Amino acid sequence: KKILIRPEQIAITENNISTVKCLVNNVSFHGSFCVIEVSINNHHLFIKTNRTDIIAGNSIYIQPTIKTPIYVP
């Protein structure tokens, strides 16, 4: 099954057992928030965040914050 996760349902966090390490490809400032494009195993994700300290080329750790998953066929 595949799960649908929106960009605001992914948290940038410290490294721990439930996080995934990813590479920051691009950071776009959109006024009150940033959209961060990351790569994980050749897959690209977009993360919406209020953090402004993320730099392209660095690695970050993420984890989903979704409480109820939405499954798609």
Short mmCIF file of C-alpha atoms in Angstrom, two decimals:
data_model
loop_
_atom_site.label_atom_id
_atom_site.label_comp_id
_atom_site.label_asym_id
_atom_site.label_seq_id
_atom_site.Cartn_x
_atom_site.Cartn_y
_atom_site.Cartn_z
CA LYS A 1 0.00 0.00 0.00
CA LYS A 2 1.02 3.59 -0.59
CA ILE A 3 0.36 6.38 1.90
CA LEU A 4 -0.49 9.96 0.96
CA ILE A 5 1.39 12.49 3.09
CA ARG A 6 1.06 16.23 2.64
CA PRO A 7 4.18 18.47 2.86
CA GLU A 8 3.09 19.95 6.21
CA GLN A 9 2.77 16.42 7.68
CA ILE A 10 6.53 15.87 7.70
CA ALA A 11 8.61 17.14 10.61
CA ILE A 12 12.30 17.98 10.56
CA THR A 13 13.77 16.52 13.71
CA GLU A 14 16.88 15.25 15.45
CA ASN A 15 18.26 11.84 14.57
CA ASN A 16 16.57 9.02 16.46
CA ILE A 17 15.25 5.51 15.85
CA SER A 18 12.09 6.67 14.01
CA THR A 19 13.66 9.21 11.62
CA VAL A 20 14.86 9.02 8.04
CA LYS A 21 18.02 10.76 6.84
CA CYS A 22 17.64 12.72 3.60
CA LEU A 23 19.58 15.17 1.46
CA VAL A 24 18.29 18.73 1.04
CA ASN A 25 18.18 19.56 -2.69
CA ASN A 26 16.50 22.97 -2.63
CA VAL A 27 15.01 25.47 -0.19
CA SER A 28 12.36 27.94 -1.42
CA PHE A 29 11.21 30.83 0.76
CA HIS A 30 7.46 31.59 0.43
CA GLY A 31 6.94 34.52 2.80
CA SER A 32 5.76 32.96 6.05
CA PHE A 33 7.12 29.45 5.35
CA CYS A 34 9.73 27.51 3.35
CA VAL A 35 9.31 24.54 1.04
CA ILE A 36 12.23 22.14 1.20
CA GLU A 37 12.87 19.56 -1.51
CA VAL A 38 14.67 16.48 -0.21
CA SER A 39 15.89 13.19 -1.71
CA ILE A 40 15.52 9.78 -0.09
CA ASN A 41 16.72 6.77 -2.11
CA ASN A 42 16.16 8.57 -5.44
CA HIS A 43 12.65 9.71 -4.38
CA HIS A 44 11.87 13.41 -4.00
CA LEU A 45 9.70 14.82 -1.23
CA PHE A 46 8.59 18.34 -0.43
CA ILE A 47 8.39 19.56 3.16
CA LYS A 48 6.58 22.69 4.30
CA THR A 49 8.20 24.27 7.36
CA ASN A 50 8.64 27.52 9.26
CA ARG A 51 12.33 26.77 9.80
CA THR A 52 14.75 29.06 8.00
CA ASP A 53 18.01 27.38 9.06
CA ILE A 54 17.90 24.54 6.49
CA ILE A 55 20.60 24.75 3.79
CA ALA A 56 20.67 22.99 0.40
CA GLY A 57 23.36 20.32 0.25
CA ASN A 58 23.07 19.42 3.95
CA SER A 59 21.46 16.30 5.38
CA ILE A 60 18.46 16.45 7.69
CA TYR A 61 16.32 13.92 9.53
CA ILE A 62 12.56 13.75 9.00
CA GLN A 63 9.58 11.82 10.28
CA PRO A 64 5.88 11.89 9.43
CA THR A 65 3.52 13.62 11.84
CA ILE A 66 0.36 12.16 10.29
CA LYS A 67 -1.98 10.60 12.85
CA THR A 68 -4.31 8.73 10.51
CA PRO A 69 -2.76 7.50 7.26
CA ILE A 70 -4.55 7.93 3.95
CA TYR A 71 -3.95 4.90 1.75
CA VAL A 72 -4.02 5.18 -2.03
CA PRO A 73 -4.22 2.34 -4.56
#
